[in-house]
Short mmCIF file of C-alpha atoms in Angstrom, two decimals:
data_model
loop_
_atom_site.label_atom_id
_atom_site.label_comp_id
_atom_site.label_asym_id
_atom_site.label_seq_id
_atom_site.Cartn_x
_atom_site.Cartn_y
_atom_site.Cartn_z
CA UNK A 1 -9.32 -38.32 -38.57
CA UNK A 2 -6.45 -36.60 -36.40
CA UNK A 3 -5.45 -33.66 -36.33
CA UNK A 4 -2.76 -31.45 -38.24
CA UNK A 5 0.01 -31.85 -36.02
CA UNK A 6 -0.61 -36.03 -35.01
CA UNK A 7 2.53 -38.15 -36.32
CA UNK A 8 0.64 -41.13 -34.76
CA UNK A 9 -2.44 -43.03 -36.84
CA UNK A 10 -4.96 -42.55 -34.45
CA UNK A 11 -5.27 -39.57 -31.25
CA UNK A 12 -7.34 -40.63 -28.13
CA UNK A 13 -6.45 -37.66 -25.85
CA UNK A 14 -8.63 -35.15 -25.29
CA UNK A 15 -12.45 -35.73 -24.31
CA UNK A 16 -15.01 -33.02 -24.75
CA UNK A 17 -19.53 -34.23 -24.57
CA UNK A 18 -20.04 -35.17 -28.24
CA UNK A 19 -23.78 -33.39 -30.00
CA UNK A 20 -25.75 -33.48 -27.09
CA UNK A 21 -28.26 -35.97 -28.93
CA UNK A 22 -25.50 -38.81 -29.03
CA UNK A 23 -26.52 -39.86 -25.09
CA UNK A 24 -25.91 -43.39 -23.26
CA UNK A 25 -28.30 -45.53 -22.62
CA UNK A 26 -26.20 -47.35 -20.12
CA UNK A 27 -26.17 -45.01 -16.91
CA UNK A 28 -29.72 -43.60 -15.22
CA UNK A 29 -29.59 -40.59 -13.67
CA UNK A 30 -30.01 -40.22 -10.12
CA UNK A 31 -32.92 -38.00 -10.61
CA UNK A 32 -34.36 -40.85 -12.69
CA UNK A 33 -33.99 -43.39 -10.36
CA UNK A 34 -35.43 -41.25 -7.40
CA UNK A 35 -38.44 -40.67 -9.90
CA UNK A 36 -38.29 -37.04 -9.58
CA UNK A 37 -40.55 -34.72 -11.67
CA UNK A 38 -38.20 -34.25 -14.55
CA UNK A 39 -35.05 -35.57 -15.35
CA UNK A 40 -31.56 -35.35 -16.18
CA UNK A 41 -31.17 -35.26 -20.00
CA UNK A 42 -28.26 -38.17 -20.51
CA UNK A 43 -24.95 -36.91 -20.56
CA UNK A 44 -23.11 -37.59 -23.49
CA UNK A 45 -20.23 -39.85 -23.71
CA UNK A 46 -16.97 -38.83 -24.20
CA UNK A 47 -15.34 -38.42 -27.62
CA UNK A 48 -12.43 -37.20 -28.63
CA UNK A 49 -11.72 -33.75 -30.11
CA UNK A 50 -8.59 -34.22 -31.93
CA UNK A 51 -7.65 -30.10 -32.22
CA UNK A 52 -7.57 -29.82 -28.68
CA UNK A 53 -4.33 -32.29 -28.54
CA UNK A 54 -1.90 -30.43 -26.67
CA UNK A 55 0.84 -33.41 -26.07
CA UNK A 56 0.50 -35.51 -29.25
CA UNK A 57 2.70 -38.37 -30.57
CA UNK A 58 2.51 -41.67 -28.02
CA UNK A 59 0.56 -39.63 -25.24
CA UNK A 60 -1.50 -42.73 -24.94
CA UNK A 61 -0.96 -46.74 -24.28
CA UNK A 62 -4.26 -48.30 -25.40
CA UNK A 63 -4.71 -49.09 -21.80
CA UNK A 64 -4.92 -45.72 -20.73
CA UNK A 65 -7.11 -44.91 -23.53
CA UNK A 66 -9.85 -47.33 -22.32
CA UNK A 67 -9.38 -45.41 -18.27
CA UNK A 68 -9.63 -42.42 -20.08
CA UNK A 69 -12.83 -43.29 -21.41
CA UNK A 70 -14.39 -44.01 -18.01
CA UNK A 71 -13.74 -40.78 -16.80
CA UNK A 72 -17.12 -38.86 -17.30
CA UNK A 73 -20.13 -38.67 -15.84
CA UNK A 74 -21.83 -41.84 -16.66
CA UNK A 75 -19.28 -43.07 -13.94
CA UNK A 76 -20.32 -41.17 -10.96
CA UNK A 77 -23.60 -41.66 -11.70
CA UNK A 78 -23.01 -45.26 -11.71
CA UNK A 79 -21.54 -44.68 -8.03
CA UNK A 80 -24.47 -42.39 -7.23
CA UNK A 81 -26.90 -45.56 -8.40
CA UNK A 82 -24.69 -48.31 -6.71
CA UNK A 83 -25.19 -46.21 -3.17
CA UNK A 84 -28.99 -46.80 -2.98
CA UNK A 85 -28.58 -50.33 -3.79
CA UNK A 86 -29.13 -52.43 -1.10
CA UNK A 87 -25.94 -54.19 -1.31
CA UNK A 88 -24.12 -52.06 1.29
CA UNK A 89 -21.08 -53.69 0.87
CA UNK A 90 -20.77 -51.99 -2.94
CA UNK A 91 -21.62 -48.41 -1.44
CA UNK A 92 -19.04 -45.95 -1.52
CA UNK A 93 -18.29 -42.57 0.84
CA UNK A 94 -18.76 -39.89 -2.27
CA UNK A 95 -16.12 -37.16 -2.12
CA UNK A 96 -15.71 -34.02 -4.74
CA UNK A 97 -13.00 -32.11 -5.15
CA UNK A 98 -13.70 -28.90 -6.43
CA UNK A 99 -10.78 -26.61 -8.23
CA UNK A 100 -10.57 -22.92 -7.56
CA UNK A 101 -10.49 -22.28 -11.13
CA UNK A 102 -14.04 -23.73 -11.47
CA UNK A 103 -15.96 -21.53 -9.27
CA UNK A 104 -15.93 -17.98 -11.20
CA UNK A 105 -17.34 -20.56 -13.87
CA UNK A 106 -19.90 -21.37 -11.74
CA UNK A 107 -20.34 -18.12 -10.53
CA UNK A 108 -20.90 -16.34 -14.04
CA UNK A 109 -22.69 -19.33 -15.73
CA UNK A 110 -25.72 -19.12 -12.78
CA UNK A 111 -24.67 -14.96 -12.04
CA UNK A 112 -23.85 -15.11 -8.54
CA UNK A 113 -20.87 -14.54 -6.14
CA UNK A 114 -18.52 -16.74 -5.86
CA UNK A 115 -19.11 -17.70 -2.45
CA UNK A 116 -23.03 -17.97 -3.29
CA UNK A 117 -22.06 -20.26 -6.52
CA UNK A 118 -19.77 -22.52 -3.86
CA UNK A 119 -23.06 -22.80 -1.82
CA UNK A 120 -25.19 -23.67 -4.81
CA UNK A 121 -22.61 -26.36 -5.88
CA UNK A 122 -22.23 -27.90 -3.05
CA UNK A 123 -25.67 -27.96 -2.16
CA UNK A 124 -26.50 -29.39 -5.58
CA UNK A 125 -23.65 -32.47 -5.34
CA UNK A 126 -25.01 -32.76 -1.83
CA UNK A 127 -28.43 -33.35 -3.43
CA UNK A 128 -27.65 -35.83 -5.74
CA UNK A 129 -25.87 -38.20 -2.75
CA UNK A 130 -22.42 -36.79 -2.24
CA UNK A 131 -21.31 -36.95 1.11
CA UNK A 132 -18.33 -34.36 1.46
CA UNK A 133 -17.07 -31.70 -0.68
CA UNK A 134 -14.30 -30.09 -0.09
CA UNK A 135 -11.98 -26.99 -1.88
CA UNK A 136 -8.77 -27.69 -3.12
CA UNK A 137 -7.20 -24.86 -2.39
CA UNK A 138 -5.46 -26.43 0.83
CA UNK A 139 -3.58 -28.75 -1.77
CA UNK A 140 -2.39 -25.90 -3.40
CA UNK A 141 -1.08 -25.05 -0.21
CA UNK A 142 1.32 -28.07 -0.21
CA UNK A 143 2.38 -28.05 -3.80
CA UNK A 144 3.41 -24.37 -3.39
CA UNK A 145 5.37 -24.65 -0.20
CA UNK A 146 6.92 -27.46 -1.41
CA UNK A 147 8.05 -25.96 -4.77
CA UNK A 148 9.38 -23.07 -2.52
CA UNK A 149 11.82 -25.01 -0.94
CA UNK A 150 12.98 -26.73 -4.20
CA UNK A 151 13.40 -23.95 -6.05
CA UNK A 152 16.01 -22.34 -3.05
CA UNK A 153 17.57 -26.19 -3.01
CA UNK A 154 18.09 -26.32 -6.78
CA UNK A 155 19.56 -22.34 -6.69
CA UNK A 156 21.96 -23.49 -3.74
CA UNK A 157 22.74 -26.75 -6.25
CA UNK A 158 22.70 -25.03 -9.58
CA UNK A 159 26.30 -24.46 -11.12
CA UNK A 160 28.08 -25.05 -14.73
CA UNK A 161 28.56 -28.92 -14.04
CA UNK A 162 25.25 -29.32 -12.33
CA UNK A 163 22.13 -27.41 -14.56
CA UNK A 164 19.52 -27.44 -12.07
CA UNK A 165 17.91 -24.38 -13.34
CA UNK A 166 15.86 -23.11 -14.28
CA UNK A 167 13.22 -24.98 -12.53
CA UNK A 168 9.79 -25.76 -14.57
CA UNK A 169 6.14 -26.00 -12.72
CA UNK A 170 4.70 -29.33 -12.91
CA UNK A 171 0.97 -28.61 -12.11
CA UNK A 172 -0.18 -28.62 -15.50
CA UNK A 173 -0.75 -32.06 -16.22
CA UNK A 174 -1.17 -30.98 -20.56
CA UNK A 175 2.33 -29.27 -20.12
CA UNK A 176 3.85 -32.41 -18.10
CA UNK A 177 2.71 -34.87 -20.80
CA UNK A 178 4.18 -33.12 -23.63
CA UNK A 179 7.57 -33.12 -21.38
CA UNK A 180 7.52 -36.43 -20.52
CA UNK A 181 6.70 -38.15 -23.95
CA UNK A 182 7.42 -36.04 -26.56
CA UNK A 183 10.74 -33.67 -25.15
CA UNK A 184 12.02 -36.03 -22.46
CA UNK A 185 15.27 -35.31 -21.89
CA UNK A 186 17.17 -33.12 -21.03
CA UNK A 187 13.74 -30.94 -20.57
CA UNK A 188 12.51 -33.55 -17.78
CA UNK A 189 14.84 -32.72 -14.93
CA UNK A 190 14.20 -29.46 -15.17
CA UNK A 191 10.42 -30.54 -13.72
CA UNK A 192 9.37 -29.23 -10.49
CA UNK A 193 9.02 -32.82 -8.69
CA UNK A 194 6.40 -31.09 -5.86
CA UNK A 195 3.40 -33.04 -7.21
CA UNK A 196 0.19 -31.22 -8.69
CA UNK A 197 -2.25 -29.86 -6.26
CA UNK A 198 -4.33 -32.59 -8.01
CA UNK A 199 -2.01 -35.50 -6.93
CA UNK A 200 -1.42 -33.68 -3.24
CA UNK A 201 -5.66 -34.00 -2.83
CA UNK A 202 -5.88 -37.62 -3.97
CA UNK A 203 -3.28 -38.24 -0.99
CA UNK A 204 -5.45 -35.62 1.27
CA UNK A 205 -8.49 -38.01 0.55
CA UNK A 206 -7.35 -41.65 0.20
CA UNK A 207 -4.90 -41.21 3.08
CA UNK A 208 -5.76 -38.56 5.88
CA UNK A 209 -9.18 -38.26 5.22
CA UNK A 210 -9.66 -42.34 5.06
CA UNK A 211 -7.73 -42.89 8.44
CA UNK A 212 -10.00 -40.23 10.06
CA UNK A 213 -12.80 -41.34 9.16
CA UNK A 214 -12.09 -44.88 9.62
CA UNK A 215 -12.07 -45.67 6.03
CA UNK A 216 -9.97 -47.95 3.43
CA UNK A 217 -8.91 -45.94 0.38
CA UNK A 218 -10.72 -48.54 -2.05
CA UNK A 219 -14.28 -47.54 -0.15
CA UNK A 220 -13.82 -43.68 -1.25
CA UNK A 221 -15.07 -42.50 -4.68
CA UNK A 222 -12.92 -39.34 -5.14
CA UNK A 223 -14.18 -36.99 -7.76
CA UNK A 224 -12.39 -33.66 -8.87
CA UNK A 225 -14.23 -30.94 -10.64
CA UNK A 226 -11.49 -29.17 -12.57
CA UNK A 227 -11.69 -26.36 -15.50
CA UNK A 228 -9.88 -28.54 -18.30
CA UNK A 229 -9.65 -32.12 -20.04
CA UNK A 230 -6.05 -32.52 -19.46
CA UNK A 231 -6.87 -33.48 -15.74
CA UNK A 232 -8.76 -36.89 -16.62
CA UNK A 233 -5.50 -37.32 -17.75
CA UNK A 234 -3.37 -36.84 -14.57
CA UNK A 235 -6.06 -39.27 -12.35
CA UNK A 236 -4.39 -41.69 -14.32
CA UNK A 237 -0.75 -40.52 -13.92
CA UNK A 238 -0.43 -41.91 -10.26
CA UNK A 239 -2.40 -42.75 -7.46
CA UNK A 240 -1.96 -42.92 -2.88
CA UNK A 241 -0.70 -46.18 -2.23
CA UNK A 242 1.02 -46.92 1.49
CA UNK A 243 2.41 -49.94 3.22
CA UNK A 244 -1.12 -51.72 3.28
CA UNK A 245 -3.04 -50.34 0.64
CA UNK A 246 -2.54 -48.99 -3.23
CA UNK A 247 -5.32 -46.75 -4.93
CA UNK A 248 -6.16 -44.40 -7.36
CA UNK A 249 -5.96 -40.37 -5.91
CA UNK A 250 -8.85 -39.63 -8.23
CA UNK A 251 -11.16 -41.77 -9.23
CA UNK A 252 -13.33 -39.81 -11.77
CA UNK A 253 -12.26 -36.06 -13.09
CA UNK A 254 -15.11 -34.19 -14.71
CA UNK A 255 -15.03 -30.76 -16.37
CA UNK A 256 -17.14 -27.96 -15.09
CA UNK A 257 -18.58 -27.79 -18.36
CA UNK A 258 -20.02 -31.36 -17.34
CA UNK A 259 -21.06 -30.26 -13.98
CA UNK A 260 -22.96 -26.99 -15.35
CA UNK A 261 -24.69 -29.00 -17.91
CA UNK A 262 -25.74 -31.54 -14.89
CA UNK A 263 -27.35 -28.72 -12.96
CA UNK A 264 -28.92 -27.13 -16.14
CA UNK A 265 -30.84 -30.39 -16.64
CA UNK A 266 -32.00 -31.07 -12.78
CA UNK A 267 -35.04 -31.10 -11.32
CA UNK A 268 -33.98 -31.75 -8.19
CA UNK A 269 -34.58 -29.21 -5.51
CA UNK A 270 -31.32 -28.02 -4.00
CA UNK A 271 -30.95 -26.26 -0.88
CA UNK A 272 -27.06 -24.34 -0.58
CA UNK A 273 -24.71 -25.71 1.87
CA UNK A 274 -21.74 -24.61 2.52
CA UNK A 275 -17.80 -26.60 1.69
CA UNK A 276 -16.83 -28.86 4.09
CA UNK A 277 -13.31 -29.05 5.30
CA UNK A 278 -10.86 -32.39 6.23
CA UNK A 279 -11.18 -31.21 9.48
CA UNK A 280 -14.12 -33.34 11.35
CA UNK A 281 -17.13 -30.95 11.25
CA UNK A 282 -15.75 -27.54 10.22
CA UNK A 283 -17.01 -25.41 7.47
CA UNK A 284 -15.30 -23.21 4.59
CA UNK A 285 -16.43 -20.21 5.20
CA UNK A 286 -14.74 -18.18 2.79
CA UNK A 287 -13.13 -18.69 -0.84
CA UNK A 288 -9.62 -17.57 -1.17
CA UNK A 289 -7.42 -18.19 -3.57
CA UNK A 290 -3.31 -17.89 -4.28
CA UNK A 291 -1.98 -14.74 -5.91
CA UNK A 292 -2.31 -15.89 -9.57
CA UNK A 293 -4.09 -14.32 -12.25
CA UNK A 294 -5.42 -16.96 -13.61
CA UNK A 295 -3.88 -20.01 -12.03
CA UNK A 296 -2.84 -21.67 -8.82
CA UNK A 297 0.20 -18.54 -8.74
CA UNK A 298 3.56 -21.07 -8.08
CA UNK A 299 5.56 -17.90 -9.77
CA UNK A 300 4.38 -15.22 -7.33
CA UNK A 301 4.91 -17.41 -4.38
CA UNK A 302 8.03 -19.10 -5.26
CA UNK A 303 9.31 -15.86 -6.21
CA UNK A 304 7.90 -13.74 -3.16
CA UNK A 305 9.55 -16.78 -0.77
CA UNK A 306 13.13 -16.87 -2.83
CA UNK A 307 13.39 -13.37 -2.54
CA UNK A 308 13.38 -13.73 1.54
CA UNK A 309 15.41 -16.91 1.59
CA UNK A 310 18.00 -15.96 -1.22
CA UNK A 311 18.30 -12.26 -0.97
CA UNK A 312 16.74 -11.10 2.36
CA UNK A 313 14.13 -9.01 0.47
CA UNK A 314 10.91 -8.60 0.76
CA UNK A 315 8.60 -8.22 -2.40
CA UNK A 316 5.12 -6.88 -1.56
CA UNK A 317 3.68 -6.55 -5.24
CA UNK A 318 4.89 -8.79 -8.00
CA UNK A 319 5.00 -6.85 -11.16
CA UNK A 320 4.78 -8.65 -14.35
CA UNK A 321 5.98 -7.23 -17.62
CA UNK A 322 4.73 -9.06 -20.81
CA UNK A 323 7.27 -10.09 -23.70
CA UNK A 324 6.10 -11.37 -26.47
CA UNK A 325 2.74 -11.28 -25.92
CA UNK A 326 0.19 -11.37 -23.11
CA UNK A 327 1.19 -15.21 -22.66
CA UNK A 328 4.68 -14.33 -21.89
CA UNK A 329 5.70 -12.73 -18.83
CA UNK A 330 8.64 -11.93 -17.27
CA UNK A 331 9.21 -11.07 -13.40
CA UNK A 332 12.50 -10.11 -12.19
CA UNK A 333 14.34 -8.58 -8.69
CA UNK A 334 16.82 -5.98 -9.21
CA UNK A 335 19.17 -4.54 -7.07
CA UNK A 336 21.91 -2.00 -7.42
CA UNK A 337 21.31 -2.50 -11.17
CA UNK A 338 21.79 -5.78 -10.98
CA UNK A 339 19.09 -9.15 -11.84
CA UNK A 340 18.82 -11.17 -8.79
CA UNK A 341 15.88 -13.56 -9.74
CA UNK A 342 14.90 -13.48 -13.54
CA UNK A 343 11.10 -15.29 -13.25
CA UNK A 344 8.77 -16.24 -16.17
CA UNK A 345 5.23 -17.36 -17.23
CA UNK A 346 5.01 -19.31 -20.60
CA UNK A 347 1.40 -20.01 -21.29
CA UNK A 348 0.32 -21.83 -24.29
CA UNK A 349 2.44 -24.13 -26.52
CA UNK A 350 3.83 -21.16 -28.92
CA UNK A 351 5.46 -19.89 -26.11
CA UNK A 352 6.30 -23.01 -24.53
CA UNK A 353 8.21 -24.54 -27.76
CA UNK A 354 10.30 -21.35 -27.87
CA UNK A 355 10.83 -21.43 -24.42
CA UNK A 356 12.51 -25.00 -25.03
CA UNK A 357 14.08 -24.16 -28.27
CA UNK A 358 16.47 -21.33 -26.17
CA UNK A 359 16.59 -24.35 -23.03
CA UNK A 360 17.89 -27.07 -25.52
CA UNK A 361 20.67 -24.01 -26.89
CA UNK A 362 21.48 -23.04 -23.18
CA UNK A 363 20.14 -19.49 -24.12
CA UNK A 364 16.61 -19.41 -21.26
CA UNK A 365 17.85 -16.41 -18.92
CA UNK A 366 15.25 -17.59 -16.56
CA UNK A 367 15.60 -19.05 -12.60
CA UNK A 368 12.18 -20.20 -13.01
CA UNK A 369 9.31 -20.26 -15.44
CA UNK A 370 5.50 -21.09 -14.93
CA UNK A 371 4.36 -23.27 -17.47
CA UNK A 372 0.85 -24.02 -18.43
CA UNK A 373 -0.41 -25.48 -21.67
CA UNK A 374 -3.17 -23.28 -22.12
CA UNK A 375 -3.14 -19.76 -23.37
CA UNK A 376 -4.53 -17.70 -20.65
CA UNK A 377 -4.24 -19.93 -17.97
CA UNK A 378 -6.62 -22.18 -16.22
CA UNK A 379 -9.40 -19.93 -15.97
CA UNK A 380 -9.52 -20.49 -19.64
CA UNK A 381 -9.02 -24.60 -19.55
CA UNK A 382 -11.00 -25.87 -22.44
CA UNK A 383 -13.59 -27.41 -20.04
CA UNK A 384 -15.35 -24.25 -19.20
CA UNK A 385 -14.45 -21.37 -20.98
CA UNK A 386 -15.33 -22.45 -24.36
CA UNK A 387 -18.54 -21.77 -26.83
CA UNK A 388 -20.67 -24.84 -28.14
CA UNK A 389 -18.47 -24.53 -31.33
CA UNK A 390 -15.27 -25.01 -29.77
CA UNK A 391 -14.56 -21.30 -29.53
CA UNK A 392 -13.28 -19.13 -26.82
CA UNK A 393 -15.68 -17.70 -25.02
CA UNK A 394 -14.03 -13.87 -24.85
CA UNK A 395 -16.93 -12.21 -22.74
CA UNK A 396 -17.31 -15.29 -20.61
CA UNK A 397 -13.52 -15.88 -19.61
CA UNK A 398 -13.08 -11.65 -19.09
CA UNK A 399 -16.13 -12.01 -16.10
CA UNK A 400 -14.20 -14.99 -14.81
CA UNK A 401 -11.19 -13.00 -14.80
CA UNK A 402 -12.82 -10.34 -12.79
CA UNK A 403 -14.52 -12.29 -10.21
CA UNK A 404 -11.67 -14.51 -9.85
CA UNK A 405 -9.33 -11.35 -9.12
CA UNK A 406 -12.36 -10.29 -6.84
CA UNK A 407 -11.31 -13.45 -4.50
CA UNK A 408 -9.30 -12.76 -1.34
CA UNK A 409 -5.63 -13.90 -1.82
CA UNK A 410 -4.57 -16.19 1.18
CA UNK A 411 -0.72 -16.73 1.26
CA UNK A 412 -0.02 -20.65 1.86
CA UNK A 413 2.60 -19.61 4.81
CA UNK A 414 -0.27 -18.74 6.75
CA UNK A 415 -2.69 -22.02 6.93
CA UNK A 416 -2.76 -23.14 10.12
CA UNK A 417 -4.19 -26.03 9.19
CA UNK A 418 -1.21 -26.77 6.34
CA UNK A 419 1.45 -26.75 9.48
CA UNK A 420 -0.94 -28.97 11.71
CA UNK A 421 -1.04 -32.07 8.95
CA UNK A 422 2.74 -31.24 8.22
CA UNK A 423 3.08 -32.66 12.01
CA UNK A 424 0.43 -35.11 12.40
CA UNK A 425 -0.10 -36.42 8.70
CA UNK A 426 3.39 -36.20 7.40
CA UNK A 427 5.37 -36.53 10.47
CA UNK A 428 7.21 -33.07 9.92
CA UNK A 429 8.43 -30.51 7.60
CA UNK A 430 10.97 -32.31 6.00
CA UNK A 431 10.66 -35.76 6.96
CA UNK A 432 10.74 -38.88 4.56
CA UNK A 433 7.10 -39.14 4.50
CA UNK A 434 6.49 -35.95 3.74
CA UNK A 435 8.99 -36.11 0.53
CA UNK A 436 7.41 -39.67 -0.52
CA UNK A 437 3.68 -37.75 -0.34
CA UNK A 438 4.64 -34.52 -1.89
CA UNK A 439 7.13 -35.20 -4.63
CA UNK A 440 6.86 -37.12 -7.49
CA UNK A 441 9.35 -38.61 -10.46
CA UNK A 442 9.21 -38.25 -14.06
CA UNK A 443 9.65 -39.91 -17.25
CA UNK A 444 12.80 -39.51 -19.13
CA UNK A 445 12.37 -41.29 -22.63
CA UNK A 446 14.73 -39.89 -25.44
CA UNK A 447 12.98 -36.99 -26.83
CA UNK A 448 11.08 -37.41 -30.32
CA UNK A 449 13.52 -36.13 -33.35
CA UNK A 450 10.61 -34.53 -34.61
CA UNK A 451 8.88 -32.98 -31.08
CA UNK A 452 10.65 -29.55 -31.83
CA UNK A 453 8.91 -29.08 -35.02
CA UNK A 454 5.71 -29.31 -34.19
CA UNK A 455 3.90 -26.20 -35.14
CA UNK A 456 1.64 -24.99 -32.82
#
């Protein structure tokens, strides 16, 4: 079975929890091994849903397919179970990620705040024998100031013998895939090469994290809680490695979906707790987020900061007119009649194809375009906004929307703690090591003679 699209004889991309009846045998829970009153119902195994492929033909070596399948839940609990062991030499220091598209999820699955859902998650993950959880948002930070100052490189750099514009996000790991094996070039050096807030936390983690707290990357289990599939996918894109050690950034992604349906089936009695920071015993008090709708915002930022740099202006609100359809957005800076910046979102693959149909003819009027795969955004990644049938869930993903655009916006100019590990992590703004941690390469295989037909 594959799906309508698939040129290849068999798809293993996308993972969703098969009929909840189809459960392992192979992984206790940790509320089963505690002998709590109740238990965890077992988490299905991951299968593959073949109409969610978003980057089919080749996305997969078979090696990567058999990774793939050990990202789910089964696998932290086998990390959970390992921990109370008494081999101490097998434990490992338990760290989750969590996305900031996952907590309005959270929030409107259980009906509370968002800062009362980040409580109740991390008290629950706490519960079960994590030891730190911590927001992503301050890897957001990085991969936005970063793309920042590539964007104003590449406009300095851009002319008609050198085409680096427009400039493409990379932060959607379902988008980059598609690039990489089906497009390649000459889509691929058009690719943001700031890596993925994703990547930027693995490094957070394995590296700066480890070293203060005295730890080797390999004795970290780093878990991100993200709101789509396509991010088991990008654990496996790259991992930290440094002089003396090499290791996967993430070593398990799970969906929110799979989170929810964890707490759903507990027992356990969970007390809140608030997010813990990188910073030695420090809190996260609040949740903020970046000025997107519904995603991490790269176009508001980038544009806000090019503005300054470029054109000494100052943009307070960033007004977005949709094109085509609500999918397709366009942003732009005029002055004295004329287009200084020409921005765009592209969400979903209708509107990404034609987006590269008018790149491969030279015809994209755009500086910059945000790319995700999924229509809508990330709010609406397949791992949390979705019915048990596969649907959208329309009422669900509108209260996301709302609470999510409830969140305080915190511009990433103004982390104090983003300049500190600039100097003492990365050994400066622009120094080699900060380049090596924050930027990434891609693939540039000759594009499929067929990749431009696919109808999505």
């Amino acid at each position: 079975m594959k799906c309508e699209h698939c040129t290849r004889k068999e798809c293993i991309k996308k993972t969703k929890t098969d009929d909840q009846e189809n459960v392992s045998e192979e992984a206790p829970s940790p509320a089963q091994d505690n002998g709590e009153k109740g238990e965890f119902h077992k988490l299905a195994d991951a299968k593959i849903f073949l109409s969610d492929c978003l980057a089919c033909d080749s996305c997969l070596t078979a090696e990567e397919g058999v990774q793939l399948s050990q990202q789910n839940a089964k696998d932290f609990f086998r990390v959970l179970n390992l921990n109370k062991k008494c081999d101490t030499s097998k434990h490992k220091v338990l760290v989750v990620s969590v996305c900031p598209q996952s907590l309005p999820y959270f929030a409107a699955k259980f009906n509370l705040s968002v800062t009362d859902a980040s409580r109740r998650l991390c008290g629950f993950l706490k519960s079960l024998g994590v030891h730190y959880v911590f927001d992503t948002t301050i890897a957001v930070d990085f991969s936005i100031l970063e793309s920042q100052k590539e964007f104003v490189r590449r406009y300095h750099q851009h002319s008609e013998e050198a085409h680096t514009l427009p400039m493409l996000t990379s932060a959607c790991p379902g988008w980059v895939r598609y690039a990489e094996r089906v497009l390649g070039r000459p889509v691929t050096p058009h690719l943001c090469t700031a890596k993925s807030p994703q990547q930027v936390m693995g490094s957070l983690v394995k590296d700066y994290f480890a070293r203060q707290q005295n730890l080797s990357p390999e004795k970290i289990f780093h878990v991100i809680v993200a709101p789509c599939y396509d991010r088991k996918l990008e654990a496996l894109r790259e991992g930290f490695s440094s002089a003396s050690h090499s290791s996967r950034g993430a070593d398990c992604v799970l969906t929110s979906g799979e989170v929810a349906q964890m707490m759903e089936q507990s027992d356990l009695s969970v007390q809140d707790a608030t997010v813990d920071t990188l910073f030695g015993d420090s809190k996260e008090e609040r949740v903020t987020r970046h000025d997107g709708a519904s995603s991490d915002g790269h176009l508001a930022h980038v544009f806000r900061h090019a503005a300054k740099e470029l054109f000494d202006e100052d943009v307070e609100e960033v007004t977005y007119r949709a094109l085509r359809n609500k999918d397709f957005q366009e942003v732009t800076l005029e002055k004295n009649g004329q287009v200084l910046l020409r921005f765009a979102a592209a969400y979903g693959f209708r509107n990404i194809q034609n987006m590269i149909l008018k790149l491969k003819k030279g015809a994209l009027p755009y500086h910059f375009v945000e790319v995700l795969a999924c229509p809508g955004g990330c709010l609406n990644g397949r791992g949390q906004a979705q019915t048990r049938d596969g649907r959208v869930d329309k009422a669900l993903l509108r209260q996301m929307e709302g609470i999510y655009s409830d969140i305080p916006v915190r511009p990433p100019e103004t982390s104090a703690h983003v300049q500190e590990l600039y100097q003492q992590w990365l050994e400066g703004v622009d120094s080699p090591k900060a380049q090596e941690t924050l930027h990434t390469t891609f693939q540039s295989p000759e594009p499929c003679a067929h990749g431009l037909d696919i109808r999505w």
